[in-house]
Amino acid sequence: MPVVGRRDVVLDGAGRPAAVIEMVEVVIRRFDAVDAEFAFDEGEDDQTLEAWRVGHEAYFARNGGFAPDMELVCERFRLVEILKRDMD
């Protein structure tokens, strides 16, 4: 479970360290209670709540099941540092 204040290294698509983030908020929320602000901040697709719900419902249905009242761990983080990398 994420913890506010914890820092994590984010990996790129090749598994190399790319950035450091710090968790600033962790909220347990039902799928059907996720709001437009959270969907916008997540930054996917066109950033609307409708697009967020369609995309995430499809994702959860493919990966074990979906229910409108399922609980999600909603996280907010801040970028602490972009790590320098050698380009291959």
PDB file of C-alpha atoms in Angstrom:
ATOM      1  CA  MET A   1       0.000   0.000   0.000  1.00  0.00           C
ATOM      2  CA  PRO A   2       1.414   3.427  -0.874  1.00  0.00           C
ATOM      3  CA  VAL A   3       2.286   5.742   2.006  1.00  0.00           C
ATOM      4  CA  VAL A   4       2.303   9.539   1.940  1.00  0.00           C
ATOM      5  CA  GLY A   5       5.882  10.798   2.042  1.00  0.00           C
ATOM      6  CA  ARG A   6       7.411   7.662   0.528  1.00  0.00           C
ATOM      7  CA  ARG A   7       9.747   8.154  -2.409  1.00  0.00           C
ATOM      8  CA  ASP A   8       9.994   5.653  -5.250  1.00  0.00           C
ATOM      9  CA  VAL A   9      12.125   5.251  -8.347  1.00  0.00           C
ATOM     10  CA  VAL A  10      10.109   5.091 -11.571  1.00  0.00           C
ATOM     11  CA  LEU A  11      11.481   2.856 -14.318  1.00  0.00           C
ATOM     12  CA  ASP A  12      11.306   3.517 -18.042  1.00  0.00           C
ATOM     13  CA  GLY A  13      10.002   0.982 -20.565  1.00  0.00           C
ATOM     14  CA  ALA A  14      13.379  -0.796 -20.595  1.00  0.00           C
ATOM     15  CA  GLY A  15      13.446  -1.185 -16.808  1.00  0.00           C
ATOM     16  CA  ARG A  16      16.016   1.575 -16.218  1.00  0.00           C
ATOM     17  CA  PRO A  17      15.626   4.163 -13.420  1.00  0.00           C
ATOM     18  CA  ALA A  18      14.110   7.310 -14.925  1.00  0.00           C
ATOM     19  CA  ALA A  19      12.750   9.492 -12.117  1.00  0.00           C
ATOM     20  CA  VAL A  20      12.076   9.817  -8.407  1.00  0.00           C
ATOM     21  CA  ILE A  21       8.546  10.566  -7.198  1.00  0.00           C
ATOM     22  CA  GLU A  22       7.129  11.313  -3.753  1.00  0.00           C
ATOM     23  CA  MET A  23       3.640  10.223  -2.733  1.00  0.00           C
ATOM     24  CA  VAL A  24       1.579  13.217  -1.580  1.00  0.00           C
ATOM     25  CA  GLU A  25      -1.917  11.691  -1.286  1.00  0.00           C
ATOM     26  CA  VAL A  26      -3.388   8.209  -0.974  1.00  0.00           C
ATOM     27  CA  VAL A  27      -7.172   7.804  -0.928  1.00  0.00           C
ATOM     28  CA  ILE A  28      -9.314   4.660  -1.105  1.00  0.00           C
ATOM     29  CA  ARG A  29     -12.283   5.500  -3.325  1.00  0.00           C
ATOM     30  CA  ARG A  30     -14.982   3.523  -5.080  1.00  0.00           C
ATOM     31  CA  PHE A  31     -14.679   3.430  -8.857  1.00  0.00           C
ATOM     32  CA  ASP A  32     -18.014   5.231  -9.236  1.00  0.00           C
ATOM     33  CA  ALA A  33     -16.850   7.942  -6.796  1.00  0.00           C
ATOM     34  CA  VAL A  34     -13.738   8.986  -8.743  1.00  0.00           C
ATOM     35  CA  ASP A  35     -14.256  12.604  -9.733  1.00  0.00           C
ATOM     36  CA  ALA A  36     -13.484  14.690 -12.807  1.00  0.00           C
ATOM     37  CA  GLU A  37     -10.532  16.419 -11.102  1.00  0.00           C
ATOM     38  CA  PHE A  38      -8.766  13.110 -10.456  1.00  0.00           C
ATOM     39  CA  ALA A  39      -9.453  11.907 -14.013  1.00  0.00           C
ATOM     40  CA  PHE A  40      -8.100  15.173 -15.421  1.00  0.00           C
ATOM     41  CA  ASP A  41      -4.983  15.064 -13.256  1.00  0.00           C
ATOM     42  CA  GLU A  42      -4.239  11.486 -14.310  1.00  0.00           C
ATOM     43  CA  GLY A  43      -3.778  12.926 -17.792  1.00  0.00           C
ATOM     44  CA  GLU A  44      -4.901  10.020 -19.949  1.00  0.00           C
ATOM     45  CA  ASP A  45      -6.877  10.198 -23.197  1.00  0.00           C
ATOM     46  CA  ASP A  46      -8.791  13.508 -23.331  1.00  0.00           C
ATOM     47  CA  GLN A  47      -8.651  13.938 -19.521  1.00  0.00           C
ATOM     48  CA  THR A  48     -12.443  13.728 -19.087  1.00  0.00           C
ATOM     49  CA  LEU A  49     -14.156  11.657 -16.421  1.00  0.00           C
ATOM     50  CA  GLU A  50     -16.123   9.808 -19.112  1.00  0.00           C
ATOM     51  CA  ALA A  51     -12.955   8.736 -20.952  1.00  0.00           C
ATOM     52  CA  TRP A  52     -11.310   7.786 -17.638  1.00  0.00           C
ATOM     53  CA  ARG A  53     -14.254   5.554 -16.715  1.00  0.00           C
ATOM     54  CA  VAL A  54     -14.446   3.861 -20.132  1.00  0.00           C
ATOM     55  CA  GLY A  55     -10.710   3.164 -20.236  1.00  0.00           C
ATOM     56  CA  HIS A  56     -10.405   1.989 -16.651  1.00  0.00           C
ATOM     57  CA  GLU A  57     -13.537  -0.171 -16.778  1.00  0.00           C
ATOM     58  CA  ALA A  58     -12.112  -1.940 -19.841  1.00  0.00           C
ATOM     59  CA  TYR A  59      -8.743  -2.359 -18.109  1.00  0.00           C
ATOM     60  CA  PHE A  60     -10.237  -3.873 -14.955  1.00  0.00           C
ATOM     61  CA  ALA A  61     -12.588  -6.127 -16.948  1.00  0.00           C
ATOM     62  CA  ARG A  62      -9.568  -7.533 -18.848  1.00  0.00           C
ATOM     63  CA  ASN A  63      -7.585  -8.013 -15.650  1.00  0.00           C
ATOM     64  CA  GLY A  64      -9.804  -9.882 -13.260  1.00  0.00           C
ATOM     65  CA  GLY A  65     -13.135  -8.131 -13.111  1.00  0.00           C
ATOM     66  CA  PHE A  66     -14.963  -4.869 -12.814  1.00  0.00           C
ATOM     67  CA  ALA A  67     -17.706  -3.566 -10.550  1.00  0.00           C
ATOM     68  CA  PRO A  68     -18.823   0.067 -10.208  1.00  0.00           C
ATOM     69  CA  ASP A  69     -18.468  -0.175  -6.434  1.00  0.00           C
ATOM     70  CA  MET A  70     -14.973  -1.713  -6.474  1.00  0.00           C
ATOM     71  CA  GLU A  71     -12.473   0.138  -4.307  1.00  0.00           C
ATOM     72  CA  LEU A  72      -9.422   1.745  -5.883  1.00  0.00           C
ATOM     73  CA  VAL A  73      -6.252   3.139  -4.379  1.00  0.00           C
ATOM     74  CA  CYS A  74      -6.087   6.661  -5.838  1.00  0.00           C
ATOM     75  CA  GLU A  75      -2.602   8.139  -5.593  1.00  0.00           C
ATOM     76  CA  ARG A  76      -1.188  11.590  -6.199  1.00  0.00           C
ATOM     77  CA  PHE A  77       2.527  12.160  -6.379  1.00  0.00           C
ATOM     78  CA  ARG A  78       5.013  14.875  -7.168  1.00  0.00           C
ATOM     79  CA  LEU A  79       8.069  14.602  -9.350  1.00  0.00           C
ATOM     80  CA  VAL A  80      11.177  14.966  -7.207  1.00  0.00           C
ATOM     81  CA  GLU A  81      13.904  14.390  -9.780  1.00  0.00           C
ATOM     82  CA  ILE A  82      14.438  13.247 -13.347  1.00  0.00           C
ATOM     83  CA  LEU A  83      17.418  10.901 -13.312  1.00  0.00           C
ATOM     84  CA  LYS A  84      20.243  11.315 -15.786  1.00  0.00           C
ATOM     85  CA  ARG A  85      20.743   8.286 -18.009  1.00  0.00           C
ATOM     86  CA  ASP A  86      23.134   7.179 -20.661  1.00  0.00           C
ATOM     87  CA  MET A  87      21.268   6.832 -23.941  1.00  0.00           C
ATOM     88  CA  ASP A  88      21.883   3.442 -25.563  1.00  0.00           C
TER      89      ASP A  88
END
